[in-house]
mmCIF file of C-alpha atoms in Angstrom:
data_model
loop_
_atom_site.group_PDB
_atom_site.id
_atom_site.type_symbol
_atom_site.label_atom_id
_atom_site.label_comp_id
_atom_site.label_asym_id
_atom_site.label_seq_id
_atom_site.Cartn_x
_atom_site.Cartn_y
_atom_site.Cartn_z
ATOM 1 C CA ASP A 60 -13.124 14.177 -7.721
ATOM 2 C CA ALA A 61 -12.160 13.110 -10.415
ATOM 3 C CA ILE A 62 -11.157 9.594 -8.965
ATOM 4 C CA ASP A 63 -14.519 8.920 -7.198
ATOM 5 C CA GLY A 64 -17.085 10.151 -10.086
ATOM 6 C CA GLY A 65 -14.982 9.193 -12.881
ATOM 7 C CA ARG A 66 -12.820 6.686 -11.805
ATOM 8 C CA LYS A 67 -15.201 3.849 -12.915
ATOM 9 C CA ASP A 68 -14.234 0.482 -12.924
ATOM 10 C CA ILE A 69 -10.818 1.778 -11.487
ATOM 11 C CA CYS A 70 -10.362 -0.642 -7.624
ATOM 12 C CA ILE A 71 -8.061 1.287 -5.105
ATOM 13 C CA VAL A 72 -5.977 -1.224 -3.153
ATOM 14 C CA SER A 73 -4.782 1.032 -0.587
ATOM 15 C CA ALA A 74 -1.950 0.333 2.888
ATOM 16 C CA LEU A 75 -4.186 0.648 5.926
ATOM 17 C CA HIS A 76 -1.718 3.523 6.731
ATOM 18 C CA ASN A 77 -3.896 5.709 4.756
ATOM 19 C CA PHE A 78 -6.669 4.787 6.586
ATOM 20 C CA GLY A 79 -6.885 8.100 9.163
ATOM 21 C CA LEU A 80 -6.063 10.337 6.006
ATOM 22 C CA PHE A 81 -8.531 8.701 3.011
ATOM 23 C CA GLU A 82 -11.611 8.178 6.523
ATOM 24 C CA THR A 83 -11.791 11.389 7.311
ATOM 25 C CA HIS A 84 -11.168 13.973 4.511
ATOM 26 C CA ASP A 85 -13.427 11.396 1.516
ATOM 27 C CA ILE A 86 -10.206 11.665 -0.075
ATOM 28 C CA MET A 87 -10.660 8.223 -1.476
ATOM 29 C CA LYS A 88 -14.263 7.796 -0.604
ATOM 30 C CA GLU A 89 -14.874 3.791 -1.061
ATOM 31 C CA THR A 90 -12.239 2.279 -0.746
ATOM 32 C CA ASP A 91 -12.291 -0.841 -2.123
ATOM 33 C CA TYR A 92 -9.565 -2.785 0.202
ATOM 34 C CA TYR A 93 -7.093 -1.921 2.956
ATOM 35 C CA ILE A 94 -3.778 -4.273 3.283
ATOM 36 C CA SER A 95 -1.666 -4.226 6.279
ATOM 37 C CA LEU A 96 1.378 -7.180 6.812
ATOM 38 C CA ASP A 97 2.632 -5.769 10.100
ATOM 39 C CA ALA A 98 1.857 -7.972 12.934
ATOM 40 C CA GLY A 99 2.650 -5.758 15.446
ATOM 41 C CA PRO A 100 1.075 -3.020 17.728
ATOM 42 C CA ILE A 101 2.585 -0.232 15.174
ATOM 43 C CA THR A 102 -0.832 -1.227 12.991
ATOM 44 C CA LEU A 103 -3.879 -0.037 15.387
ATOM 45 C CA PRO A 104 -1.924 4.082 16.035
ATOM 46 C CA GLU A 105 -1.022 4.064 12.610
ATOM 47 C CA MET A 106 -4.658 3.336 11.344
ATOM 48 C CA THR A 107 -5.456 6.564 13.275
ATOM 49 C CA GLU A 108 -2.517 8.582 12.532
ATOM 50 C CA GLY A 109 -3.725 10.246 9.184
ATOM 51 C CA GLY A 110 -6.630 11.487 11.033
ATOM 52 C CA SER A 111 -4.529 13.837 12.514
ATOM 53 C CA GLY A 112 -6.600 13.614 15.816
ATOM 54 C CA ALA A 113 -9.554 14.740 13.951
ATOM 55 C CA HIS A 114 -12.195 12.330 15.661
ATOM 56 C CA GLU A 115 -11.695 10.245 18.352
ATOM 57 C CA GLU A 116 -10.472 6.263 17.732
ATOM 58 C CA GLN A 117 -13.868 4.555 17.634
ATOM 59 C CA TRP A 118 -15.048 6.980 15.130
ATOM 60 C CA TYR A 119 -12.436 5.163 12.538
ATOM 61 C CA TRP A 120 -12.804 1.608 14.508
ATOM 62 C CA ASP A 121 -16.899 2.140 13.462
ATOM 63 C CA ARG A 122 -15.650 3.296 9.665
ATOM 64 C CA THR A 123 -14.799 -0.139 8.691
ATOM 65 C CA LYS A 124 -17.528 -2.259 9.300
ATOM 66 C CA ASP A 125 -18.161 -1.159 5.123
ATOM 67 C CA ARG A 126 -14.139 -2.081 5.125
ATOM 68 C CA VAL A 127 -12.121 -5.445 3.564
ATOM 69 C CA LEU A 128 -9.248 -5.453 5.306
ATOM 70 C CA ILE A 129 -6.700 -7.949 3.589
ATOM 71 C CA THR A 130 -4.502 -9.068 5.919
ATOM 72 C CA THR A 131 -1.792 -12.162 6.597
ATOM 73 C CA ILE A 132 -2.519 -14.860 9.655
ATOM 74 C CA TYR A 133 -0.119 -13.460 11.832
ATOM 75 C CA GLY A 134 -1.705 -10.250 11.535
ATOM 76 C CA ASN A 135 -2.298 -7.620 14.692
ATOM 77 C CA HIS A 136 -4.612 -8.901 17.157
ATOM 78 C CA GLU A 137 -6.328 -6.377 18.424
ATOM 79 C CA LEU A 138 -6.439 -4.902 14.287
ATOM 80 C CA LEU A 139 -8.474 -8.783 14.143
ATOM 81 C CA THR A 140 -10.858 -8.109 16.489
ATOM 82 C CA LYS A 141 -11.913 -3.997 16.196
ATOM 83 C CA TRP A 142 -12.033 -4.807 12.359
ATOM 84 C CA GLN A 143 -15.909 -4.849 11.931
ATOM 85 C CA GLY A 144 -16.233 -5.122 7.942
ATOM 86 C CA LYS A 145 -14.608 -8.199 5.686
ATOM 87 C CA ILE A 146 -11.599 -10.047 7.022
ATOM 88 C CA PHE A 147 -9.812 -11.865 3.771
ATOM 89 C CA PHE A 148 -6.434 -13.672 4.694
ATOM 90 C CA PHE A 149 -3.599 -14.730 2.458
ATOM 91 C CA GLN A 150 0.252 -16.418 2.877
ATOM 92 C CA GLN A 151 3.152 -16.606 1.183
ATOM 93 C CA SER A 152 3.215 -20.238 1.385
ATOM 94 C CA TRP A 153 0.085 -22.297 2.837
ATOM 95 C CA ASN A 154 2.388 -25.103 2.439
ATOM 96 C CA SER A 155 3.980 -24.605 6.010
ATOM 97 C CA PRO A 156 3.343 -27.502 8.529
ATOM 98 C CA LYS A 157 2.944 -25.475 11.403
ATOM 99 C CA ILE A 158 0.068 -22.918 10.005
ATOM 100 C CA LYS A 159 -1.718 -26.399 8.117
ATOM 101 C CA THR A 160 -1.612 -27.762 11.872
ATOM 102 C CA GLU A 161 -2.310 -25.221 13.612
ATOM 103 C CA VAL A 162 -5.108 -23.488 12.453
ATOM 104 C CA PHE A 163 -6.847 -24.765 9.724
ATOM 105 C CA ASP A 164 -6.525 -29.018 10.148
ATOM 106 C CA SER A 165 -7.643 -27.946 14.362
ATOM 107 C CA GLY A 166 -10.721 -26.233 13.452
ATOM 108 C CA ILE A 167 -10.561 -23.754 15.221
ATOM 109 C CA VAL A 168 -10.092 -20.598 12.850
ATOM 110 C CA ASP A 169 -12.768 -21.072 10.136
ATOM 111 C CA ILE A 170 -11.355 -18.061 8.084
ATOM 112 C CA LYS A 171 -11.350 -17.089 4.052
ATOM 113 C CA ARG A 172 -8.546 -17.470 2.161
ATOM 114 C CA LEU A 173 -6.889 -15.518 -0.841
ATOM 115 C CA PRO A 174 -4.211 -18.062 -3.123
ATOM 116 C CA ASP A 175 -0.842 -17.641 -2.602
ATOM 117 C CA PHE A 176 0.478 -13.937 -3.482
ATOM 118 C CA ALA A 177 3.943 -12.884 -2.808
ATOM 119 C CA THR A 178 4.727 -9.245 -0.951
ATOM 120 C CA GLY A 179 7.968 -7.933 -2.213
ATOM 121 C CA GLY A 180 8.849 -7.474 1.954
ATOM 122 C CA ASN A 181 6.687 -4.734 1.907
ATOM 123 C CA VAL A 182 2.708 -3.393 2.126
ATOM 124 C CA LEU A 183 3.230 -1.441 -1.657
ATOM 125 C CA GLY A 184 4.267 -4.545 -2.940
ATOM 126 C CA ALA A 185 1.119 -7.168 -1.264
ATOM 127 C CA ALA A 186 -0.756 -4.603 -2.582
ATOM 128 C CA LEU A 187 0.735 -4.886 -5.829
ATOM 129 C CA TYR A 188 0.772 -8.655 -5.938
ATOM 130 C CA PHE A 189 -2.403 -8.528 -4.765
ATOM 131 C CA ALA A 190 -3.930 -6.895 -8.085
ATOM 132 C CA ARG A 191 -2.372 -8.770 -10.138
ATOM 133 C CA ALA A 192 -3.001 -12.264 -9.026
ATOM 134 C CA VAL A 193 -5.728 -12.421 -6.796
ATOM 135 C CA LEU A 194 -8.326 -9.401 -8.841
ATOM 136 C CA GLY A 195 -6.675 -9.788 -12.411
ATOM 137 C CA GLY A 196 -4.891 -5.753 -12.577
ATOM 138 C CA SER A 197 -3.596 -5.287 -16.121
ATOM 139 C CA ASN A 198 -2.812 -1.864 -15.680
ATOM 140 C CA MET A 199 -1.226 -0.401 -12.955
ATOM 141 C CA ILE A 200 -1.710 3.334 -11.186
ATOM 142 C CA PHE A 201 0.567 3.944 -7.961
ATOM 143 C CA ILE A 202 -0.066 6.690 -5.980
ATOM 144 C CA GLY A 203 1.983 8.174 -3.236
ATOM 145 C CA ALA A 204 4.966 5.522 -3.989
ATOM 146 C CA ASP A 205 7.851 7.908 -3.600
ATOM 147 C CA PHE A 206 10.193 5.531 -1.517
ATOM 148 C CA CYS A 207 12.058 8.688 -0.033
ATOM 149 C CA PHE A 208 11.282 12.184 2.162
ATOM 150 C CA SER A 209 9.901 14.767 0.773
ATOM 151 C CA TYR A 210 12.178 18.544 0.238
ATOM 152 C CA ASP A 211 10.663 19.790 3.852
ATOM 153 C CA HIS A 212 11.918 16.573 4.860
ATOM 154 C CA LYS A 213 8.695 14.413 5.854
ATOM 155 C CA PHE A 214 7.567 11.257 4.955
ATOM 156 C CA HIS A 215 4.099 11.348 4.416
ATOM 157 C CA SER A 216 1.451 13.905 3.978
ATOM 158 C CA TRP A 217 0.165 14.273 7.214
ATOM 159 C CA ASP A 218 2.833 14.799 10.223
ATOM 160 C CA SER A 219 4.170 11.687 12.147
ATOM 161 C CA GLY A 220 6.814 10.050 13.719
ATOM 162 C CA TYR A 221 8.894 9.168 10.981
ATOM 163 C CA ASP A 222 9.701 12.601 9.708
ATOM 164 C CA ALA A 223 12.231 13.132 12.904
ATOM 165 C CA GLN A 224 13.788 10.140 11.993
ATOM 166 C CA PHE A 225 16.072 12.507 9.270
ATOM 167 C CA THR A 226 19.023 9.927 9.769
ATOM 168 C CA GLY A 227 20.950 7.301 8.494
ATOM 169 C CA LEU A 228 19.989 8.501 5.026
ATOM 170 C CA MET A 229 21.765 8.384 1.091
ATOM 171 C CA PRO A 230 21.485 10.135 -1.560
ATOM 172 C CA CYS A 231 18.793 9.594 -4.593
ATOM 173 C CA THR A 232 17.850 11.312 -7.669
ATOM 174 C CA ASP A 233 14.347 11.639 -7.764
ATOM 175 C CA ILE A 234 11.917 11.614 -11.309
ATOM 176 C CA PHE A 235 12.614 15.508 -11.474
ATOM 177 C CA GLY A 236 16.327 15.093 -11.035
ATOM 178 C CA ASN A 237 16.333 16.460 -7.976
ATOM 179 C CA ARG A 238 18.617 15.123 -5.145
ATOM 180 C CA VAL A 239 16.115 13.780 -2.134
ATOM 181 C CA TYR A 240 17.206 11.172 0.899
ATOM 182 C CA THR A 241 16.099 7.609 2.005
ATOM 183 C CA TRP A 242 16.606 4.679 4.291
ATOM 184 C CA PRO A 243 18.464 2.364 2.730
ATOM 185 C CA SER A 244 15.812 0.428 3.483
ATOM 186 C CA TYR A 245 13.895 2.222 1.243
ATOM 187 C CA TYR A 246 16.103 2.763 -1.843
ATOM 188 C CA ASN A 247 15.959 -1.523 -1.448
ATOM 189 C CA PHE A 248 11.725 -1.300 -1.594
ATOM 190 C CA LYS A 249 12.832 1.088 -5.140
ATOM 191 C CA CYS A 250 14.819 -1.141 -6.680
ATOM 192 C CA TRP A 251 12.831 -4.621 -6.200
ATOM 193 C CA PHE A 252 9.749 -2.716 -8.181
ATOM 194 C CA ASP A 253 12.361 -1.182 -10.661
ATOM 195 C CA PHE A 254 13.200 -4.876 -11.337
ATOM 196 C CA ILE A 255 9.207 -6.100 -10.970
ATOM 197 C CA ALA A 256 8.461 -3.375 -14.184
ATOM 198 C CA CYS A 257 11.393 -4.449 -16.111
ATOM 199 C CA GLY A 258 9.939 -8.163 -16.128
ATOM 200 C CA GLY A 259 10.866 -9.487 -12.591
ATOM 201 C CA GLN A 260 11.871 -13.229 -12.966
ATOM 202 C CA SER A 261 9.842 -14.165 -15.011
ATOM 203 C CA GLN A 262 9.754 -11.504 -17.558
ATOM 204 C CA GLN A 263 6.273 -11.177 -17.389
ATOM 205 C CA ALA A 264 5.695 -7.396 -19.100
ATOM 206 C CA HIS A 265 4.052 -4.733 -17.042
ATOM 207 C CA MET A 266 2.636 -1.569 -17.119
ATOM 208 C CA PHE A 267 2.876 0.768 -14.415
ATOM 209 C CA ILE A 268 2.175 4.018 -14.276
ATOM 210 C CA ASN A 269 3.442 5.817 -11.463
ATOM 211 C CA ALA A 270 1.218 8.699 -10.781
ATOM 212 C CA THR A 271 2.694 10.274 -6.838
ATOM 213 C CA GLU A 272 4.128 13.561 -9.440
ATOM 214 C CA GLY A 273 7.153 12.735 -7.369
ATOM 215 C CA GLY A 274 9.722 10.762 -5.291
ATOM 216 C CA ILE A 275 12.153 7.919 -6.977
ATOM 217 C CA PHE A 276 10.487 5.537 -8.206
ATOM 218 C CA GLY A 277 11.698 4.389 -11.605
ATOM 219 C CA ALA A 278 14.270 7.312 -11.403
ATOM 220 C CA TYR A 279 18.006 6.648 -11.824
ATOM 221 C CA PRO A 280 20.764 9.941 -12.092
ATOM 222 C CA GLU A 281 20.704 9.446 -15.732
ATOM 223 C CA GLY A 282 17.136 9.378 -16.061
ATOM 224 C CA CYS A 283 13.676 7.798 -15.467
ATOM 225 C CA ILE A 284 13.451 4.285 -16.806
ATOM 226 C CA LYS A 285 10.698 3.159 -19.947
ATOM 227 C CA GLN A 286 8.950 0.924 -17.904
ATOM 228 C CA VAL A 287 7.811 3.358 -15.217
ATOM 229 C CA ILE A 288 5.081 6.297 -16.976
ATOM 230 C CA GLN A 289 5.730 8.879 -15.008
ATOM 231 C CA LEU A 290 1.967 11.558 -15.211
ATOM 232 C CA ASP A 291 0.162 13.089 -13.274
ATOM 233 C CA LEU A 292 -2.754 11.111 -11.198
ATOM 234 C CA ASP A 293 -5.040 13.022 -13.317
ATOM 235 C CA ASN A 294 -4.107 12.848 -16.828
ATOM 236 C CA ALA A 295 -3.869 8.882 -15.615
ATOM 237 C CA LEU A 296 -6.730 8.437 -14.215
ATOM 238 C CA LYS A 297 -8.509 10.137 -17.885
ATOM 239 C CA MET A 298 -6.706 7.513 -19.413
ATOM 240 C CA PHE A 299 -8.585 5.203 -18.105
ATOM 241 C CA THR A 300 -12.015 7.002 -18.177
ATOM 242 C CA MET A 301 -12.260 9.708 -21.682
ATOM 243 C CA HIS A 302 -15.202 6.975 -21.950
#
């Protein structure tokens, strides 16, 4: 209720993987943008996975007609075909000769394209850059940016195939000082976000609020870095909707 009734001008940008969960349970009503990076077939089952079989697959595709998808020009073809709402494309480098010649100059595809922006190699990084570079957002509230398994070895808030892959992990410290486990690749993502929070290559100041209420974003054995404010979601929203 705090999100749907009081978020006012707070824009919601979500990974497409959350679509099934959000749409089934109305957790984030009228999410502004869903963003996807994957070009492979994994995109399709992941889109409905969070719904835990509550509806037939077509129900989710029908829900897309009022949603906006942000994806790359290399996005999964079946996803782009099934999506019924608006689609906007982005690319890290629109100056690629292959893209320019085969897509734009050919006139085969009439697409709506966004300004160039980076991704950090992950969909949350793409959401961050989209929110800052395209939407012009200044204050970022992260939800679900845990980058690790939970204490009971779950990787998402629903049962998924990732839960069974609790192997090849490294120990790390969460924001409460507890030991948790993650893959080295996801620890690398966490370090990238910490680097961006500290200014990145441009040394541009940010205001990052982590309302994940757990996970390893900004956390180290010595404590949490000051550039990432750790808050529960309720109080994070109250900061921006008090009036």
